[in-house]
mmCIF file of C-alpha atoms and ligand atoms in Angstrom:
data_model
loop_
_atom_site.group_PDB
_atom_site.id
_atom_site.type_symbol
_atom_site.label_atom_id
_atom_site.label_comp_id
_atom_site.label_asym_id
_atom_site.label_seq_id
_atom_site.Cartn_x
_atom_site.Cartn_y
_atom_site.Cartn_z
ATOM 1 C CA UNK S 1 36.339 -30.504 5.857
ATOM 2 C CA UNK S 2 40.031 -30.415 6.563
ATOM 3 C CA UNK S 3 40.825 -26.933 5.407
ATOM 4 C CA UNK S 4 42.483 -26.117 8.714
ATOM 5 C CA UNK S 5 45.019 -28.839 7.963
ATOM 6 C CA UNK S 6 46.502 -26.576 5.342
ATOM 7 C CA UNK S 7 47.356 -24.027 7.959
ATOM 8 C CA UNK S 8 50.961 -23.702 8.904
ATOM 9 C CA UNK S 9 52.015 -24.883 12.302
ATOM 10 C CA UNK S 10 52.898 -21.314 13.185
ATOM 11 C CA UNK S 11 49.418 -20.176 12.244
ATOM 12 C CA UNK S 12 47.828 -22.897 14.312
ATOM 13 C CA UNK S 13 49.929 -22.113 17.359
ATOM 14 C CA UNK S 14 49.227 -18.413 16.967
ATOM 15 C CA UNK S 15 45.505 -19.080 16.853
ATOM 16 C CA UNK S 16 45.333 -21.210 19.936
ATOM 17 C CA UNK S 17 48.284 -19.820 21.845
ATOM 18 C CA UNK S 18 48.116 -16.054 21.928
ATOM 19 C CA UNK S 19 45.684 -14.832 24.482
ATOM 20 C CA UNK S 20 45.935 -18.179 26.160
ATOM 21 C CA UNK S 21 42.521 -19.252 25.085
ATOM 22 C CA UNK S 22 41.449 -22.534 23.647
ATOM 23 C CA UNK S 23 38.188 -20.883 22.771
ATOM 24 C CA UNK S 24 40.013 -19.889 19.580
ATOM 25 C CA UNK S 25 39.791 -23.528 18.521
ATOM 26 C CA UNK S 26 36.117 -22.850 18.034
ATOM 27 C CA UNK S 27 37.012 -20.437 15.265
ATOM 28 C CA UNK S 28 39.020 -23.009 13.340
ATOM 29 C CA UNK S 29 37.960 -23.046 9.693
ATOM 30 C CA UNK S 30 37.016 -26.712 9.821
ATOM 31 C CA UNK S 31 34.111 -25.828 12.037
ATOM 32 C CA UNK S 32 33.198 -22.462 10.594
ATOM 33 C CA UNK S 33 30.219 -23.974 8.840
ATOM 34 C CA UNK S 34 28.763 -24.928 12.195
ATOM 35 C CA UNK S 35 28.009 -21.308 12.967
ATOM 36 C CA UNK S 36 25.967 -21.133 9.796
ATOM 37 C CA UNK S 37 23.889 -24.203 10.475
ATOM 38 C CA UNK S 38 20.322 -23.057 10.626
ATOM 39 C CA UNK S 39 19.437 -25.904 12.965
ATOM 40 C CA UNK S 40 21.556 -24.441 15.707
ATOM 41 C CA UNK S 41 19.803 -22.441 18.334
ATOM 42 C CA UNK S 42 21.692 -19.624 19.935
ATOM 43 C CA UNK S 43 21.231 -18.925 23.579
ATOM 44 C CA UNK S 44 20.919 -15.427 24.920
ATOM 45 C CA UNK S 45 24.648 -15.054 25.339
ATOM 46 C CA UNK S 46 25.423 -16.620 21.979
ATOM 47 C CA UNK S 47 26.811 -19.944 23.196
ATOM 48 C CA UNK S 48 25.478 -22.806 21.137
ATOM 49 C CA UNK S 49 24.739 -26.384 22.164
ATOM 50 C CA UNK S 50 26.705 -28.545 19.711
ATOM 51 C CA UNK S 51 25.465 -32.088 20.149
ATOM 52 C CA UNK S 52 27.310 -35.187 19.000
ATOM 53 C CA UNK S 53 27.080 -38.974 19.114
ATOM 54 C CA UNK S 54 29.669 -41.670 19.390
ATOM 55 C CA UNK S 55 29.591 -43.909 16.340
ATOM 56 C CA UNK S 56 28.295 -46.831 18.387
ATOM 57 C CA UNK S 57 25.479 -44.771 19.882
ATOM 58 C CA UNK S 58 24.007 -43.630 16.570
ATOM 59 C CA UNK S 59 21.379 -46.037 15.210
ATOM 60 C CA UNK S 60 22.039 -47.559 11.805
ATOM 61 C CA UNK S 61 23.826 -50.526 10.300
ATOM 62 C CA UNK S 62 26.330 -48.570 8.240
ATOM 63 C CA UNK S 63 28.236 -45.343 8.846
ATOM 64 C CA UNK S 64 26.166 -43.771 6.088
ATOM 65 C CA UNK S 65 22.920 -44.699 7.850
ATOM 66 C CA UNK S 66 24.262 -43.340 11.139
ATOM 67 C CA UNK S 67 25.167 -40.047 9.451
ATOM 68 C CA UNK S 68 21.699 -39.859 7.869
ATOM 69 C CA UNK S 69 20.159 -40.253 11.331
ATOM 70 C CA UNK S 70 22.431 -37.626 12.835
ATOM 71 C CA UNK S 71 21.750 -35.016 10.171
ATOM 72 C CA UNK S 72 18.009 -35.684 10.328
ATOM 73 C CA UNK S 73 18.187 -34.942 14.049
ATOM 74 C CA UNK S 74 20.419 -31.864 13.859
ATOM 75 C CA UNK S 75 23.469 -33.610 15.320
ATOM 76 C CA UNK S 76 26.765 -32.672 13.692
ATOM 77 C CA UNK S 77 29.543 -34.137 15.816
ATOM 78 C CA UNK S 78 30.659 -37.750 15.262
ATOM 79 C CA UNK S 79 33.026 -39.301 17.802
ATOM 80 C CA UNK S 80 34.870 -42.386 16.606
ATOM 81 C CA UNK S 81 37.104 -44.879 18.383
ATOM 82 C CA UNK S 82 40.876 -44.583 18.077
ATOM 83 C CA UNK S 83 41.522 -48.310 17.614
ATOM 84 C CA UNK S 84 42.957 -48.900 14.109
ATOM 85 C CA UNK S 85 41.900 -45.367 13.206
ATOM 86 C CA UNK S 86 44.721 -44.881 10.703
ATOM 87 C CA UNK S 87 43.240 -47.643 8.543
ATOM 88 C CA UNK S 88 39.839 -45.909 8.593
ATOM 89 C CA UNK S 89 40.878 -42.361 7.665
ATOM 90 C CA UNK S 90 39.966 -42.667 3.975
ATOM 91 C CA UNK S 91 36.684 -44.458 4.738
ATOM 92 C CA UNK S 92 35.652 -41.766 7.205
ATOM 93 C CA UNK S 93 36.791 -38.893 4.986
ATOM 94 C CA UNK S 94 34.741 -40.305 2.125
ATOM 95 C CA UNK S 95 31.705 -40.838 4.346
ATOM 96 C CA UNK S 96 31.825 -37.225 5.529
ATOM 97 C CA UNK S 97 32.037 -35.705 2.064
ATOM 98 C CA UNK S 98 29.053 -33.446 1.392
ATOM 99 C CA UNK S 99 27.896 -33.913 4.985
ATOM 100 C CA UNK S 100 27.363 -31.366 7.733
ATOM 101 C CA UNK S 101 28.715 -33.850 10.263
ATOM 102 C CA UNK S 102 32.317 -33.362 11.394
ATOM 103 C CA UNK S 103 34.553 -35.437 13.641
ATOM 104 C CA UNK S 104 34.209 -34.130 17.193
ATOM 105 C CA UNK S 105 36.803 -36.251 18.967
ATOM 106 C CA UNK S 106 38.595 -39.569 18.814
ATOM 107 C CA UNK S 107 37.859 -41.830 21.781
ATOM 108 C CA UNK S 108 40.957 -43.559 23.171
ATOM 109 C CA UNK S 109 42.285 -46.611 21.257
ATOM 110 C CA UNK S 110 45.851 -46.229 22.545
ATOM 111 C CA UNK S 111 47.832 -49.062 24.136
ATOM 112 C CA UNK S 112 50.001 -48.998 27.248
ATOM 113 C CA UNK S 113 49.749 -46.161 29.783
ATOM 114 C CA UNK S 114 51.696 -43.046 30.598
ATOM 115 C CA UNK S 115 52.058 -43.478 34.381
ATOM 116 C CA UNK S 116 53.437 -47.011 34.147
ATOM 117 C CA UNK S 117 56.632 -47.822 35.996
ATOM 118 C CA UNK S 118 57.549 -49.895 32.911
ATOM 119 C CA UNK S 119 59.243 -47.728 30.306
ATOM 120 C CA UNK S 120 58.100 -50.034 27.483
ATOM 121 C CA UNK S 121 54.437 -49.490 28.443
ATOM 122 C CA UNK S 122 54.936 -45.719 28.517
ATOM 123 C CA UNK S 123 56.619 -45.858 25.096
ATOM 124 C CA UNK S 124 53.812 -48.043 23.748
ATOM 125 C CA UNK S 125 51.318 -45.413 24.847
ATOM 126 C CA UNK S 126 53.341 -42.561 23.335
ATOM 127 C CA UNK S 127 53.779 -44.390 20.021
ATOM 128 C CA UNK S 128 50.162 -45.505 19.647
ATOM 129 C CA UNK S 129 48.870 -42.105 20.764
ATOM 130 C CA UNK S 130 50.975 -40.404 18.088
ATOM 131 C CA UNK S 131 49.510 -42.714 15.435
ATOM 132 C CA UNK S 132 46.010 -41.798 16.586
ATOM 133 C CA UNK S 133 46.837 -38.074 16.792
ATOM 134 C CA UNK S 134 48.096 -38.089 13.203
ATOM 135 C CA UNK S 135 44.836 -39.707 12.069
ATOM 136 C CA UNK S 136 42.829 -37.337 14.276
ATOM 137 C CA UNK S 137 44.498 -34.388 12.591
ATOM 138 C CA UNK S 138 43.824 -35.823 9.138
ATOM 139 C CA UNK S 139 40.151 -36.106 10.082
ATOM 140 C CA UNK S 140 39.921 -32.552 11.412
ATOM 141 C CA UNK S 141 39.155 -33.741 14.941
ATOM 142 C CA UNK S 142 39.366 -31.362 17.884
ATOM 143 C CA UNK S 143 41.378 -34.002 19.660
ATOM 144 C CA UNK S 144 42.020 -37.499 20.936
ATOM 145 C CA UNK S 145 40.778 -38.590 24.345
ATOM 146 C CA UNK S 146 43.519 -39.983 26.592
ATOM 147 C CA UNK S 147 43.385 -41.597 30.029
ATOM 148 C CA UNK S 148 46.738 -41.531 31.871
ATOM 149 C CA UNK S 149 46.107 -44.834 33.638
ATOM 150 C CA UNK S 150 43.213 -47.165 34.436
ATOM 151 C CA UNK S 151 42.908 -48.977 37.755
ATOM 152 C CA UNK S 152 43.794 -52.293 36.161
ATOM 153 C CA UNK S 153 47.011 -50.941 34.673
ATOM 154 C CA UNK S 154 49.662 -51.801 37.234
ATOM 155 C CA UNK S 155 52.255 -51.224 38.399
ATOM 156 C CA UNK S 156 51.974 -47.458 38.126
ATOM 157 C CA UNK S 157 54.002 -44.768 39.862
ATOM 158 C CA UNK S 158 52.593 -43.296 43.093
ATOM 159 C CA UNK S 159 50.638 -40.098 42.549
ATOM 160 C CA UNK S 160 53.316 -37.421 42.856
ATOM 161 C CA UNK S 161 55.824 -39.254 40.688
ATOM 162 C CA UNK S 162 53.078 -40.274 38.232
ATOM 163 C CA UNK S 163 51.987 -36.668 37.779
ATOM 164 C CA UNK S 164 55.530 -35.491 37.132
ATOM 165 C CA UNK S 165 56.333 -38.167 34.568
ATOM 166 C CA UNK S 166 52.932 -37.655 32.921
ATOM 167 C CA UNK S 167 53.616 -33.950 32.466
ATOM 168 C CA UNK S 168 57.002 -34.639 30.885
ATOM 169 C CA UNK S 169 55.408 -36.972 28.349
ATOM 170 C CA UNK S 170 52.464 -34.651 27.690
ATOM 171 C CA UNK S 171 54.858 -31.868 26.720
ATOM 172 C CA UNK S 172 56.095 -34.115 23.906
ATOM 173 C CA UNK S 173 52.613 -35.343 22.964
ATOM 174 C CA UNK S 174 51.275 -31.781 23.037
ATOM 175 C CA UNK S 175 53.927 -30.631 20.594
ATOM 176 C CA UNK S 176 53.164 -33.601 18.337
ATOM 177 C CA UNK S 177 49.432 -32.839 18.515
ATOM 178 C CA UNK S 178 49.976 -29.197 17.567
ATOM 179 C CA UNK S 179 52.074 -30.259 14.576
ATOM 180 C CA UNK S 180 49.091 -32.334 13.495
ATOM 181 C CA UNK S 181 46.529 -29.565 14.111
ATOM 182 C CA UNK S 182 44.787 -31.431 16.878
ATOM 183 C CA UNK S 183 45.019 -31.940 20.648
ATOM 184 C CA UNK S 184 45.212 -34.503 23.423
ATOM 185 C CA UNK S 185 42.055 -34.429 25.601
ATOM 186 C CA UNK S 186 42.602 -35.748 29.137
ATOM 187 C CA UNK S 187 39.520 -37.501 30.523
ATOM 188 C CA UNK S 188 38.865 -37.819 34.263
ATOM 189 C CA UNK S 189 37.051 -41.064 35.147
ATOM 190 C CA UNK S 190 35.257 -42.197 38.277
ATOM 191 C CA UNK S 191 37.194 -44.022 40.989
ATOM 192 C CA UNK S 192 35.973 -47.460 39.906
ATOM 193 C CA UNK S 193 37.823 -46.992 36.607
ATOM 194 C CA UNK S 194 40.785 -44.760 37.412
ATOM 195 C CA UNK S 195 42.410 -43.733 40.674
ATOM 196 C CA UNK S 196 44.811 -41.233 39.109
ATOM 197 C CA UNK S 197 42.566 -38.686 37.391
ATOM 198 C CA UNK S 198 38.997 -38.271 38.694
ATOM 199 C CA UNK S 199 38.047 -34.588 38.570
ATOM 200 C CA UNK S 200 37.902 -31.942 35.862
ATOM 201 C CA UNK S 201 39.814 -29.492 38.057
ATOM 202 C CA UNK S 202 42.711 -31.924 38.385
ATOM 203 C CA UNK S 203 42.815 -32.495 34.613
ATOM 204 C CA UNK S 204 42.780 -28.732 34.019
ATOM 205 C CA UNK S 205 45.619 -28.249 36.513
ATOM 206 C CA UNK S 206 47.690 -30.801 34.595
ATOM 207 C CA UNK S 207 46.960 -28.866 31.374
ATOM 208 C CA UNK S 208 48.049 -25.667 33.113
ATOM 209 C CA UNK S 209 51.320 -27.252 34.216
ATOM 210 C CA UNK S 210 52.087 -28.769 30.795
ATOM 211 C CA UNK S 211 51.569 -25.359 29.196
ATOM 212 C CA UNK S 212 50.973 -26.663 25.673
ATOM 213 C CA UNK S 213 48.113 -25.643 23.362
ATOM 214 C CA UNK S 214 48.063 -29.320 22.360
ATOM 215 C CA UNK S 215 47.015 -30.520 25.833
ATOM 216 C CA UNK S 216 43.370 -30.047 26.850
ATOM 217 C CA UNK S 217 40.792 -31.794 29.036
ATOM 218 C CA UNK S 218 37.138 -32.771 29.187
ATOM 219 C CA UNK S 219 34.314 -33.616 31.536
ATOM 220 C CA UNK S 220 31.970 -36.613 31.365
ATOM 221 C CA UNK S 221 28.649 -36.001 33.093
ATOM 222 C CA UNK S 222 28.407 -39.660 34.047
ATOM 223 C CA UNK S 223 31.781 -39.807 35.776
ATOM 224 C CA UNK S 224 31.095 -36.370 37.257
ATOM 225 C CA UNK S 225 27.976 -37.797 38.948
ATOM 226 C CA UNK S 226 30.252 -39.800 41.240
ATOM 227 C CA UNK S 227 33.300 -37.569 41.581
ATOM 228 C CA UNK S 228 32.245 -33.928 41.496
ATOM 229 C CA UNK S 229 30.371 -32.015 44.163
ATOM 230 C CA UNK S 230 28.807 -29.746 41.557
ATOM 231 C CA UNK S 231 28.561 -29.855 37.738
ATOM 232 C CA UNK S 232 28.866 -26.095 37.537
ATOM 233 C CA UNK S 233 31.977 -25.959 39.673
ATOM 234 C CA UNK S 234 33.545 -28.803 37.710
ATOM 235 C CA UNK S 235 33.070 -27.238 34.286
ATOM 236 C CA UNK S 236 34.093 -23.793 35.487
ATOM 237 C CA UNK S 237 37.302 -25.348 36.808
ATOM 238 C CA UNK S 238 37.960 -26.696 33.302
ATOM 239 C CA UNK S 239 38.049 -23.125 31.969
ATOM 240 C CA UNK S 240 39.985 -22.559 28.739
ATOM 241 C CA UNK S 241 41.286 -26.115 28.812
ATOM 242 C CA UNK S 242 37.823 -27.726 28.425
ATOM 243 C CA UNK S 243 37.713 -29.193 24.913
ATOM 244 C CA UNK S 244 35.057 -31.931 25.009
ATOM 245 C CA UNK S 245 32.088 -33.155 27.059
ATOM 246 C CA UNK S 246 30.535 -36.616 27.336
ATOM 247 C CA UNK S 247 26.931 -37.072 28.364
ATOM 248 C CA UNK S 248 24.827 -40.031 29.531
ATOM 249 C CA UNK S 249 22.036 -40.667 31.997
ATOM 250 C CA UNK S 250 23.196 -39.887 35.518
ATOM 251 C CA UNK S 251 22.611 -43.223 37.270
ATOM 252 C CA UNK S 252 23.005 -46.033 34.735
ATOM 253 C CA UNK S 253 24.915 -44.474 31.789
ATOM 254 C CA UNK S 254 22.094 -44.890 29.305
ATOM 255 C CA UNK S 255 20.628 -42.182 27.045
ATOM 256 C CA UNK S 256 19.974 -38.883 28.873
ATOM 257 C CA UNK S 257 16.418 -39.027 30.202
ATOM 258 C CA UNK S 258 16.345 -42.807 30.550
ATOM 259 C CA UNK S 259 17.069 -42.405 34.276
ATOM 260 C CA UNK S 260 14.504 -40.570 36.357
ATOM 261 C CA UNK S 261 15.526 -37.039 37.234
ATOM 262 C CA UNK S 262 18.358 -36.687 34.711
ATOM 263 C CA UNK S 263 19.459 -33.082 35.010
ATOM 264 C CA UNK S 264 22.239 -31.220 33.205
ATOM 265 C CA UNK S 265 21.092 -27.627 33.748
ATOM 266 C CA UNK S 266 23.749 -26.448 36.179
ATOM 267 C CA UNK S 267 26.466 -28.010 34.031
ATOM 268 C CA UNK S 268 25.047 -26.288 30.956
ATOM 269 C CA UNK S 269 24.988 -22.982 32.843
ATOM 270 C CA UNK S 270 28.714 -23.380 33.420
ATOM 271 C CA UNK S 271 29.374 -24.248 29.766
ATOM 272 C CA UNK S 272 27.678 -20.993 28.815
ATOM 273 C CA UNK S 273 29.651 -19.107 31.446
ATOM 274 C CA UNK S 274 33.008 -20.329 30.105
ATOM 275 C CA UNK S 275 31.895 -19.745 26.504
ATOM 276 C CA UNK S 276 32.282 -23.431 25.660
ATOM 277 C CA UNK S 277 32.552 -23.885 21.888
ATOM 278 C CA UNK S 278 32.990 -27.609 21.514
ATOM 279 C CA UNK S 279 30.782 -30.697 21.527
ATOM 280 C CA UNK S 280 28.534 -32.428 24.045
ATOM 281 C CA UNK S 281 28.847 -36.008 22.838
ATOM 282 C CA UNK S 282 26.749 -39.028 23.817
ATOM 283 C CA UNK S 283 28.806 -41.830 25.363
ATOM 284 C CA UNK S 284 26.169 -44.205 26.641
ATOM 285 C CA UNK S 285 24.141 -47.344 26.180
ATOM 286 C CA UNK S 286 20.377 -47.326 25.721
ATOM 287 C CA UNK S 287 17.496 -49.053 27.434
ATOM 288 C CA UNK S 288 14.890 -48.467 24.750
ATOM 289 C CA UNK S 289 14.906 -48.372 20.949
ATOM 290 C CA UNK S 290 17.710 -46.040 19.875
ATOM 291 C CA UNK S 291 15.548 -44.498 17.173
ATOM 292 C CA UNK S 292 13.134 -43.398 19.905
ATOM 293 C CA UNK S 293 15.288 -42.703 22.951
ATOM 294 C CA UNK S 294 18.093 -40.791 21.199
ATOM 295 C CA UNK S 295 15.757 -38.173 19.664
ATOM 296 C CA UNK S 296 14.016 -37.911 23.050
ATOM 297 C CA UNK S 297 17.382 -37.388 24.732
ATOM 298 C CA UNK S 298 18.345 -34.712 22.209
ATOM 299 C CA UNK S 299 15.107 -32.879 22.977
ATOM 300 C CA UNK S 300 15.690 -33.150 26.720
ATOM 301 C CA UNK S 301 19.204 -31.716 26.397
ATOM 302 C CA UNK S 302 18.061 -28.892 24.102
ATOM 303 C CA UNK S 303 15.254 -28.036 26.503
ATOM 304 C CA UNK S 304 17.610 -28.049 29.500
ATOM 305 C CA UNK S 305 20.135 -25.916 27.581
ATOM 306 C CA UNK S 306 17.422 -23.283 27.178
ATOM 307 C CA UNK S 307 16.669 -23.486 30.905
ATOM 308 C CA UNK S 308 20.330 -22.921 31.742
ATOM 309 C CA UNK S 309 20.281 -19.153 32.110
HETATM 310 MG MG1 MG W 1 33.676 -40.580 28.827
#
């Protein structure tokens, strides 16, 4: 599963750097088997819906049971938390042996924050993020999700200064991520959680200004409900930097379909337009029995993907 880890750094940078496209990440050997998976349906333009679940969303008592559920439902991306990830690398590697499931992304787990006025908090975030990035690389993950600052993390720099100091630090983190064959994935959140980074376009502009193949961004349909004027516009603005997607119901952050009128079609149209190669990963709670509502949500998303033409 980690055959891309044997690549040289130069080879990795060449793959994701030349041509300026992160779409090349989709061709990384670690995920080559995905294109062969018979369960995958190809849309008319050849862009595939790669569905994933966060570990806590998948039903099952053990990781093995969760993986059984995922494979039985044609879901091949597992997103795990970054907290104490280094101590779980061997456990997760062993669990994924002889499985079709791969690690899609690592969700947060860092400490401190990068736009803090306190240098020790910024350093804490850099140090813990590097630990998680090293583990993410060992697990063959596309990347590690990072939030520059939550609302409760104060004091932070004002916006202009915060953006400048963030970019300086992301240059270093991006280089570290590339050395470890993975990436940082910036996640915009809604205004109730984060004032600094709320829209996919803003995250993509930060990626553009950092200019590192190790710095990417994502969109979360649930946060996008509150912050974006249009799912299509948001994902198109992510362009080559878009490396991950979170999905949940639109009103209450439960499984897709558990809120009336849940609709992802225009967002999916955009993912096809930008030739998105990565995962759409469930980050949500559930109202009903997971063993019932998750398969129903998978069907809803697959049906809406087909409608997105
Ligand atoms: Mg999210």
